[in-house]
Short mmCIF file of C-alpha atoms and ligand atoms in Angstrom, two decimals:
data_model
loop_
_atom_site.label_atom_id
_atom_site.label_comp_id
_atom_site.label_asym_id
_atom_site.label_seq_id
_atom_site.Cartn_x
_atom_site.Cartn_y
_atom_site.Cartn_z
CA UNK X 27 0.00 0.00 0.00
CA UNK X 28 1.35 3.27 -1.36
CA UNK X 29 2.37 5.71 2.19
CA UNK X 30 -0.96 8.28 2.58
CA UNK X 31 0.61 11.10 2.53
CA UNK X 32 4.19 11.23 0.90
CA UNK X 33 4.15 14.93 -0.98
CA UNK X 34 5.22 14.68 -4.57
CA UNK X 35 8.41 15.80 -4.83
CA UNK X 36 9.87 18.62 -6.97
CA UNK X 37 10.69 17.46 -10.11
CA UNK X 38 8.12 14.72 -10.61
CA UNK X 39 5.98 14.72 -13.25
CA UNK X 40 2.63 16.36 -13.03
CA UNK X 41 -0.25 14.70 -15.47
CA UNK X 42 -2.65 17.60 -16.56
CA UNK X 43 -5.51 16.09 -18.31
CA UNK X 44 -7.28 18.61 -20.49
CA UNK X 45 -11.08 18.42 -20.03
CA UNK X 46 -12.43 21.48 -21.85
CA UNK X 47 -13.29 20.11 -24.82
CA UNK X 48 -15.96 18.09 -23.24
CA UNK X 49 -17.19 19.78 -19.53
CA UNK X 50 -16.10 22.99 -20.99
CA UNK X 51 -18.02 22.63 -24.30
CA UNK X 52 -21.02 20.18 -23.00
CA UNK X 53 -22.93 23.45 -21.49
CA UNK X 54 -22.45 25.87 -24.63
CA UNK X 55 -25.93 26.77 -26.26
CA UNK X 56 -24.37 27.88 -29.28
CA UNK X 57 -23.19 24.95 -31.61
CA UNK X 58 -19.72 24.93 -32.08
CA UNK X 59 -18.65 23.72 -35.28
CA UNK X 60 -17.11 20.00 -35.42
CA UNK X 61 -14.09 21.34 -37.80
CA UNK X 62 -13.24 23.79 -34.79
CA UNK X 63 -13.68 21.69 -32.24
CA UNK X 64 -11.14 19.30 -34.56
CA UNK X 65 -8.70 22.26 -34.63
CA UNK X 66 -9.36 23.14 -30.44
CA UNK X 67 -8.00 19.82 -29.98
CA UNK X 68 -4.93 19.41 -31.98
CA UNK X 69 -4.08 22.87 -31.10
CA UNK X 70 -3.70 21.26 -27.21
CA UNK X 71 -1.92 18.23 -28.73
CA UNK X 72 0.52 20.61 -30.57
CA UNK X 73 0.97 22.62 -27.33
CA UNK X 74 2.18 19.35 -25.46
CA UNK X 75 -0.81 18.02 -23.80
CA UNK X 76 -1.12 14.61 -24.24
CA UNK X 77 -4.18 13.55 -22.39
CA UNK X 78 -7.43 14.91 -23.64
CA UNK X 79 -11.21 13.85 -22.41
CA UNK X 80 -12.38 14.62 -25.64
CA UNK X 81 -15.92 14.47 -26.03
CA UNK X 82 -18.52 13.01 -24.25
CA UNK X 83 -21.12 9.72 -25.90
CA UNK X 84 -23.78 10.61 -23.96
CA UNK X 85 -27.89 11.14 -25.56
CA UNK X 86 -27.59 13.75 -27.84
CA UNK X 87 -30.26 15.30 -26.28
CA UNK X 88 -29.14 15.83 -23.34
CA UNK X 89 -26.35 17.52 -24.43
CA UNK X 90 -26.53 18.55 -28.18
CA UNK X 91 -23.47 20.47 -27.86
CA UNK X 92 -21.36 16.85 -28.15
CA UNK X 93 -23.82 15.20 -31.19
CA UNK X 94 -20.90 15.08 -33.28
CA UNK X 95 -18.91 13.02 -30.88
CA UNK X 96 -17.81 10.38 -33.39
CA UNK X 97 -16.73 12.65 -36.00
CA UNK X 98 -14.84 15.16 -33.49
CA UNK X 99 -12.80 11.64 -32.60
CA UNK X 100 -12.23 10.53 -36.10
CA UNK X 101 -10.59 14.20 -37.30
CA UNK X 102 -7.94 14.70 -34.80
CA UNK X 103 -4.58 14.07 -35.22
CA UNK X 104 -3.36 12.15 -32.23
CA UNK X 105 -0.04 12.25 -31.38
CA UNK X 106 2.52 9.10 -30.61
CA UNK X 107 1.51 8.74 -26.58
CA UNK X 108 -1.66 10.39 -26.47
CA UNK X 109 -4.72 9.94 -24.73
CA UNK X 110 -7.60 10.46 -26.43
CA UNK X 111 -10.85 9.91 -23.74
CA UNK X 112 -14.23 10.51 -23.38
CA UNK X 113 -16.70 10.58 -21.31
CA UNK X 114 -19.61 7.94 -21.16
CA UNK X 115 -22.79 7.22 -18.52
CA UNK X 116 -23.95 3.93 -20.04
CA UNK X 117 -23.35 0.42 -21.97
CA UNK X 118 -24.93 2.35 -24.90
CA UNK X 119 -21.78 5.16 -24.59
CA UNK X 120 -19.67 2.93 -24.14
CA UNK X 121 -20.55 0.49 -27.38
CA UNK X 122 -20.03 4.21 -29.21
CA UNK X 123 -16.78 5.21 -28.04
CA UNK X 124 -15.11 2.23 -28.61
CA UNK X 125 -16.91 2.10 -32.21
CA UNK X 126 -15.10 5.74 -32.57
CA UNK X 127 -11.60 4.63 -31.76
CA UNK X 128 -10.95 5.89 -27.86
CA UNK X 129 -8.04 5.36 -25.66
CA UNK X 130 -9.89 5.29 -22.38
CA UNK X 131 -13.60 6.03 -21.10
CA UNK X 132 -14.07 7.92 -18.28
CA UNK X 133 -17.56 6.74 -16.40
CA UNK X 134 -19.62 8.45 -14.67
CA UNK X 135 -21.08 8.11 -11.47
CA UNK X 136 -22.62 10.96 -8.19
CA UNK X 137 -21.21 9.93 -4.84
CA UNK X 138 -24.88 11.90 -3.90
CA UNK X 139 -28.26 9.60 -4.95
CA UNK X 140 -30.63 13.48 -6.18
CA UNK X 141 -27.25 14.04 -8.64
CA UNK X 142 -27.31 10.47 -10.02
CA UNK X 143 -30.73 10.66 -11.06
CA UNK X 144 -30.69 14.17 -12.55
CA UNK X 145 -27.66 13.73 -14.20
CA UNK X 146 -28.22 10.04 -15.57
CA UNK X 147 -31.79 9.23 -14.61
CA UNK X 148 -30.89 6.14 -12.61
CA UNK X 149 -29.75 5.06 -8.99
CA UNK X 150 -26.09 5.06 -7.89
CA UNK X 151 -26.47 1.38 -7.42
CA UNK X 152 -27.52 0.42 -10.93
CA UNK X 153 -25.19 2.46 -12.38
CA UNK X 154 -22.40 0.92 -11.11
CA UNK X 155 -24.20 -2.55 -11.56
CA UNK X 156 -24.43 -0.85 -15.80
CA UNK X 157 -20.50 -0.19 -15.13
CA UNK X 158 -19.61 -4.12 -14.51
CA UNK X 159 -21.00 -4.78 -18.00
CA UNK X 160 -18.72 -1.51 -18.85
CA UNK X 161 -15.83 -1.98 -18.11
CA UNK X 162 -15.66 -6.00 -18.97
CA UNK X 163 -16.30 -4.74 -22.04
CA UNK X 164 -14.07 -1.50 -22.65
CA UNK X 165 -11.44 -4.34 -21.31
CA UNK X 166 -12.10 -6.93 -23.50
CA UNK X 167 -11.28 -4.03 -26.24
CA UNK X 168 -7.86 -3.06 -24.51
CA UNK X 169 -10.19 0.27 -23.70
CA UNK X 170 -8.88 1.85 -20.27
CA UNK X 171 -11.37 2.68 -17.44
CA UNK X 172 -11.10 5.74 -15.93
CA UNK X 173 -13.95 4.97 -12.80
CA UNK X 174 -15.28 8.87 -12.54
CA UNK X 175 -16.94 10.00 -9.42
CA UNK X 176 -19.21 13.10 -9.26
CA UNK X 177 -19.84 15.58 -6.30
CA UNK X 178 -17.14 13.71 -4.59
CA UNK X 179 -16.85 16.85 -2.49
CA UNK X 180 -20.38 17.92 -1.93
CA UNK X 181 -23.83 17.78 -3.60
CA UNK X 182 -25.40 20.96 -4.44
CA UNK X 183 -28.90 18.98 -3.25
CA UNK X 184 -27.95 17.12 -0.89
CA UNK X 185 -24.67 19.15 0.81
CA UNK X 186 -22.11 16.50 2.35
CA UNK X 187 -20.92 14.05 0.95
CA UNK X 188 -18.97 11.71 3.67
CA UNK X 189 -15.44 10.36 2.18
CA UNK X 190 -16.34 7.34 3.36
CA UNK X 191 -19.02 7.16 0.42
CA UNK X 192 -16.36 7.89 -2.36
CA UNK X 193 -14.41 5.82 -0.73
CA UNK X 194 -16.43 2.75 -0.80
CA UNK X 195 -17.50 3.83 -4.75
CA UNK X 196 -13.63 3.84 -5.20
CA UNK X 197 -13.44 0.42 -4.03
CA UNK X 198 -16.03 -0.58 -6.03
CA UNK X 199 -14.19 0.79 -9.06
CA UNK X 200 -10.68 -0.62 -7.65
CA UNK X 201 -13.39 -4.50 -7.98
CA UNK X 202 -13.85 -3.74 -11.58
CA UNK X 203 -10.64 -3.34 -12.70
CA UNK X 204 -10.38 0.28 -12.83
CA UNK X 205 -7.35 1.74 -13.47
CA UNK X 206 -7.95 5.31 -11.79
CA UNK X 207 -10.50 7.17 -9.71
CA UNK X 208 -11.34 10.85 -10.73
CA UNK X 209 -13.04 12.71 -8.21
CA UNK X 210 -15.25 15.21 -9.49
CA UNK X 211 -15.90 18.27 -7.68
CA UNK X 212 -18.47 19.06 -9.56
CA UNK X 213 -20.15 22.59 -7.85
CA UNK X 214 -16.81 23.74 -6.15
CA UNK X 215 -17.52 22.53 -3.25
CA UNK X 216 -14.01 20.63 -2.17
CA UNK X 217 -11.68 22.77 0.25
CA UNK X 218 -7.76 21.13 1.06
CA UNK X 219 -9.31 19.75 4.44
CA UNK X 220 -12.45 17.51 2.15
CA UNK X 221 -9.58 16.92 -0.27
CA UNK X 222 -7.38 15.54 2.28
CA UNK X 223 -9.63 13.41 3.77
CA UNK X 224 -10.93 12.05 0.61
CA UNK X 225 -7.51 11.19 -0.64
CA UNK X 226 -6.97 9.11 2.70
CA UNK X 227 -10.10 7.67 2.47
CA UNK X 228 -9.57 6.06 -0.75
CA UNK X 229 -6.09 5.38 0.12
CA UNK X 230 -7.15 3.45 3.09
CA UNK X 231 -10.07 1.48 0.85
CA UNK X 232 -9.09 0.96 -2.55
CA UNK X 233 -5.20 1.16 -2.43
CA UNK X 234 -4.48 -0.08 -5.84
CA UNK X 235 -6.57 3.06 -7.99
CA UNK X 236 -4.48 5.78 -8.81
CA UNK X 237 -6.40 9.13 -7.80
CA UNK X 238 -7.20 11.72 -10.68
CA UNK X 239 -8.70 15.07 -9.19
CA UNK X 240 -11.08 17.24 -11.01
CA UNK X 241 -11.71 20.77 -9.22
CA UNK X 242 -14.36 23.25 -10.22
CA UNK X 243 -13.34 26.98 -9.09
CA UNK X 244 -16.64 27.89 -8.30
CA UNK X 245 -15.69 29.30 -4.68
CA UNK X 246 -11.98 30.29 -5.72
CA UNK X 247 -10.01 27.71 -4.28
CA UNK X 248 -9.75 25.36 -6.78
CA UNK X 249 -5.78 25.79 -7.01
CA UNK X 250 -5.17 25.40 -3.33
CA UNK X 251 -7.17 21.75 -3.72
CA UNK X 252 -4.52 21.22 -6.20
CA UNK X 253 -1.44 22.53 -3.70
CA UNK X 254 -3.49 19.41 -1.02
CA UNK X 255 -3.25 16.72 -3.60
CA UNK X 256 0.59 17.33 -4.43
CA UNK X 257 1.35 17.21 -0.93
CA UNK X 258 -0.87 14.08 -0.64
CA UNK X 259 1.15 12.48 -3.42
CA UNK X 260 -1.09 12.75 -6.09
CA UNK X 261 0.24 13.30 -9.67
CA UNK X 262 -2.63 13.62 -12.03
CA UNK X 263 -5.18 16.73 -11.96
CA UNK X 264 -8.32 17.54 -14.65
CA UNK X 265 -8.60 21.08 -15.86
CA UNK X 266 -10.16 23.26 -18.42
CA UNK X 267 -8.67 25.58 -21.15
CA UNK X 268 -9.42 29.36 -20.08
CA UNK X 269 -11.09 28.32 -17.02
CA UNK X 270 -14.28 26.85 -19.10
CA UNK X 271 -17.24 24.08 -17.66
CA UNK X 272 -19.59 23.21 -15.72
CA UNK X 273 -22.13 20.75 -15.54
CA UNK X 274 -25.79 21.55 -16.72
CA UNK X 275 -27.61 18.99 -14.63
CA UNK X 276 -25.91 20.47 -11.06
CA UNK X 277 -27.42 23.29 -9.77
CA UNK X 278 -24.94 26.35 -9.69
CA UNK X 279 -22.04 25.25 -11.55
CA UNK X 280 -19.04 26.89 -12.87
CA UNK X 281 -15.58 26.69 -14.80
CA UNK X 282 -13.26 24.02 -14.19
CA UNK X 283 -9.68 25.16 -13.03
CA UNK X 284 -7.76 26.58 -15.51
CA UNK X 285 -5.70 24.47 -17.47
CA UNK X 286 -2.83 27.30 -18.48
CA UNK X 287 -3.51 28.47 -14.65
CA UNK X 288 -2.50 24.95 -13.82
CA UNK X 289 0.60 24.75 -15.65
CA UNK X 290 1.75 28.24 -14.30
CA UNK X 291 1.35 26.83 -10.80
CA UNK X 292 2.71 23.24 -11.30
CA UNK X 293 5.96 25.22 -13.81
CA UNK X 294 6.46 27.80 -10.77
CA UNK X 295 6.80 24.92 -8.37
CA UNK X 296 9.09 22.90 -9.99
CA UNK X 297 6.94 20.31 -11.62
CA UNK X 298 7.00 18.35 -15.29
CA UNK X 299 3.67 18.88 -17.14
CA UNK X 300 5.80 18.69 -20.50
CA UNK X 301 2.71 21.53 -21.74
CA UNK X 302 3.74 24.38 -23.14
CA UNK X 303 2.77 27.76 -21.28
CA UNK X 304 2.79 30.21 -24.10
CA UNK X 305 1.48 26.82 -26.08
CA UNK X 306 -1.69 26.47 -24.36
CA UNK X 307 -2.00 29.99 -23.57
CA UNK X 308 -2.91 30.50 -27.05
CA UNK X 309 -5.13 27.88 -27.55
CA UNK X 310 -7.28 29.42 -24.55
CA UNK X 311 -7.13 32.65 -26.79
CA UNK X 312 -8.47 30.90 -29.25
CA UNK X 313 -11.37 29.39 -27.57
CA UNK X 314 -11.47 32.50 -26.00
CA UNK X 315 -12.77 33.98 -29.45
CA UNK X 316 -14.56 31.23 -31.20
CA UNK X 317 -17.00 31.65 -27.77
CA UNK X 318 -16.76 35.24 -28.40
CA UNK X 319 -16.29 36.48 -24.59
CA UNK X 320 -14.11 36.58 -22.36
CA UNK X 321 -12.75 33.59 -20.13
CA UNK X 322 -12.08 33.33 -16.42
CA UNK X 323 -8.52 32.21 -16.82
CA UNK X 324 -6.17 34.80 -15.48
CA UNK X 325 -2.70 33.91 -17.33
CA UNK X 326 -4.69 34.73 -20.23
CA UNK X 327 -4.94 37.74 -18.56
CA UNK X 328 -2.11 38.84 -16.98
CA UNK X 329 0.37 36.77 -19.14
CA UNK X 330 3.47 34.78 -17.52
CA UNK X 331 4.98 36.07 -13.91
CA UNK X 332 8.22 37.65 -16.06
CA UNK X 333 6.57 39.58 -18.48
CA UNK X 334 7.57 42.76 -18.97
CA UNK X 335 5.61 46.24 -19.92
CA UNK X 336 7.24 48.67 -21.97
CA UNK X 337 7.19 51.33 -19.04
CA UNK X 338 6.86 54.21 -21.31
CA UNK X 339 2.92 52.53 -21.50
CA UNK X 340 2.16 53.37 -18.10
CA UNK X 341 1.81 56.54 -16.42
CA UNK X 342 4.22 57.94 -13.46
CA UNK X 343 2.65 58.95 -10.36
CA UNK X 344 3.84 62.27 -10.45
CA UNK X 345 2.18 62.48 -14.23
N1 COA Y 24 -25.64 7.93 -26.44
C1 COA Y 24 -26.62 8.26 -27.33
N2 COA Y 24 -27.91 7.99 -27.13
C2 COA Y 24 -28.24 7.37 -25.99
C3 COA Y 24 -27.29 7.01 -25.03
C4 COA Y 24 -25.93 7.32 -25.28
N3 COA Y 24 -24.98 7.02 -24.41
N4 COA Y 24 -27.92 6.41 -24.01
C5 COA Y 24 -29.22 6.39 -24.32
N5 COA Y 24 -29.42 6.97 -25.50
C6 COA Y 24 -30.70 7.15 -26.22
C7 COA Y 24 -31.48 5.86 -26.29
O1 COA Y 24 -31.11 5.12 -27.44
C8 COA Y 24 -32.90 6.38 -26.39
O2 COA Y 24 -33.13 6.85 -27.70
P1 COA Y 24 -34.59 6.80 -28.38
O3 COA Y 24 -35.47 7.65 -27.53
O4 COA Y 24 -34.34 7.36 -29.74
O5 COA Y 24 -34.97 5.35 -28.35
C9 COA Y 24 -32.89 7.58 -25.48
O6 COA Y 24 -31.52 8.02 -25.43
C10 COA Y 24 -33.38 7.28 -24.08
O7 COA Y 24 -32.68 6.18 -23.58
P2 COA Y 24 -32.71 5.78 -22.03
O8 COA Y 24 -31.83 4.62 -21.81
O9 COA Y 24 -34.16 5.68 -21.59
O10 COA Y 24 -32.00 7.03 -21.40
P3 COA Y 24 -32.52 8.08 -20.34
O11 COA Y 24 -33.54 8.96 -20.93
O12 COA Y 24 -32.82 7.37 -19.07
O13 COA Y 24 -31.19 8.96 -20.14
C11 COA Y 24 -28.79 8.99 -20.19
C12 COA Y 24 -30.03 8.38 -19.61
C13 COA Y 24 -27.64 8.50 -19.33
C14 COA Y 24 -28.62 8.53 -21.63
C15 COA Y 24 -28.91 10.54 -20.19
O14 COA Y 24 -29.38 10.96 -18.94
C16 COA Y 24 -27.59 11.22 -20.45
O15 COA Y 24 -27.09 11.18 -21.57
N6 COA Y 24 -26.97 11.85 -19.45
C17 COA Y 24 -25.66 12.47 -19.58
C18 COA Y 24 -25.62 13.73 -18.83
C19 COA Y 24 -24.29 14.45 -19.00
O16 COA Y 24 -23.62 14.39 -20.01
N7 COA Y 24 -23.94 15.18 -17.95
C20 COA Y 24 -22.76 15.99 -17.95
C21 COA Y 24 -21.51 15.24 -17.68
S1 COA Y 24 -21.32 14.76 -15.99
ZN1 ZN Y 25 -16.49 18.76 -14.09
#
């Protein structure tokens, strides 16, 4: 059993997986067009990310915005060592994104029974009953599971969510075969003392999962989650080009943390993402304008820590 809490150590390499494309994308109204979704994508590949949650194969009803799910797969260029997921909440998804040629699925599950059933129309319990059938499956097809696990941090219904709930859905996952956990914060509601706990809780349970987090910066403190799980040992985080996401089926949801944001942080402190700042930077510009307003991400704002200003652009205080 890996030690609970042994911090990562400078150095080490950080996983970011890009999520945008799907929880960013999945609660646009406007359609965006498949060919720049295509481009969105390889422009992350080309910027060094190497792990991207693609799209999602759930009912195009649901979420219209991902219809094209198939044909957003089949256009991309993937690059030698990528990771091309998506996101799926039955046997029916999962049937499809093999059909299109994934890496990995990422399943998806509440930790909170009201979330479950407005997000997927069915109980926790059958569910993860649907996921045995999953994942024999995705297996059988040399498909990786990726065992996904919403409001892991608190329900917007329901409130807490004990980590000894995600814990036990962790072990449940850790049954089937799953390679990794992801727990999905999905309102914001996870602070470094529920991430903490959560980590041990799973560590304690399900021992063999490797631990993905997925923060939502709905109450700002997305990136100090992030600062808990590096000191908790844990080397793979979701996030979300310019700050995009959200889901539509929880109640007050908001942008994932920022993927460029991320990289600044994990860069600053010494870690390998193997992304490329400026890289990814512009690709949030460029989402930035085929949504045509302005993203919460601040590096797109403010640029990297050593910029510099020309200073004959800014006024003296004497004038
Ligand atoms: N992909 C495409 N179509 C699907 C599908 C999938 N994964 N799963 C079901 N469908 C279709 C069925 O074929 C059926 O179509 P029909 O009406 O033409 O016969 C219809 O959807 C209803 O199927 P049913 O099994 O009764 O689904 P449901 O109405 O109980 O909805 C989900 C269940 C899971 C399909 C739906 O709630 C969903 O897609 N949720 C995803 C939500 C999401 O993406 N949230 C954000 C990410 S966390
Ligand atoms: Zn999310």
């Amino acid at each position: 059993m890996k030690h609970a809490s042994t911090p990562l150590s400078e150095g080490s390499a950080v996983t970011v997986c890009e999520v945008g494309p799907r929880d960013g994308f999945q609660s646009e109204k406007t359609f965006i067009p498949t060919a720049r979704k295509i481009e969105i994508v390889d422009a992350m590949f080309a910027a060094g990310v190497r792990n991207v949650q693609v799209t999602s194969f759930v009912s195009p009803r649901a979420v219209p915005q991902l219809s094209d799910a198939t044909e957003v797969i089949a256009g991309i260029r993937r690059p030698a060592g990528s990771v091309v997921s998506a996101l799926i909440p039955n046997l029916k998804g999962a049937e499809r994104a093999a059909a299109a040629g994934v890496d990995a699925v990422h399943t998806v599950v509440s930790a909170s029974a009201t979330h479950n059933l407005k997000n997927v129309n069915r109980s926790v319990d059958q569910s993860l009953i649907e996921f045995e059938v999953v994942t024999a499956l995705m297996h059988r097809e040399g498909i990786a599971v990726e065992g996904g696990i919403a409001t892991a941090f608190g329900c917007p219904f329901e409130g807490v969510v004990p980590p000894e709930r995600v814990a036990q859905i962790a072990r449940r996952y850790q049954e089937l075969g799953a390679k990794r956990v992801s727990l999905g914060d999905t309102t914001g509601m996870a602070t470094p003392a529920s991430v903490r706990a959560a980590i041990r809780a799973i560590r304690a349970e399900a021992p063999e999962v490797e631990i993905c987090l997925h923060f939502h910066n709905t109450r700002g403190v997305g990136l100090a989650c992030v600062m808990t799980g590096l000191a908790e040992g844990v080397s793979y985080y979701d996030a979300s080009i310019g700050g995009l996401g959200g889901c539509p089926f929880a109640a007050g949801a908001t942008g994932n943390i920022c993927t460029e944001d991320l990289v600044y942080l994990l860069q600053e402190s010494g870690f390998e993402t193997g992304i490329d700042l400026e890289g990814i930077t512009d690709v949030a510009r460029m989402t930035q304008d085929t949504l045509g307003r302005d993203l919460p991400g601040q590096i797109l704002k403010a640029g990297p820590r050593l910029r510099k200003f020309d200073p004959q652009m800014t006024a003296t205080a004497r004038g």
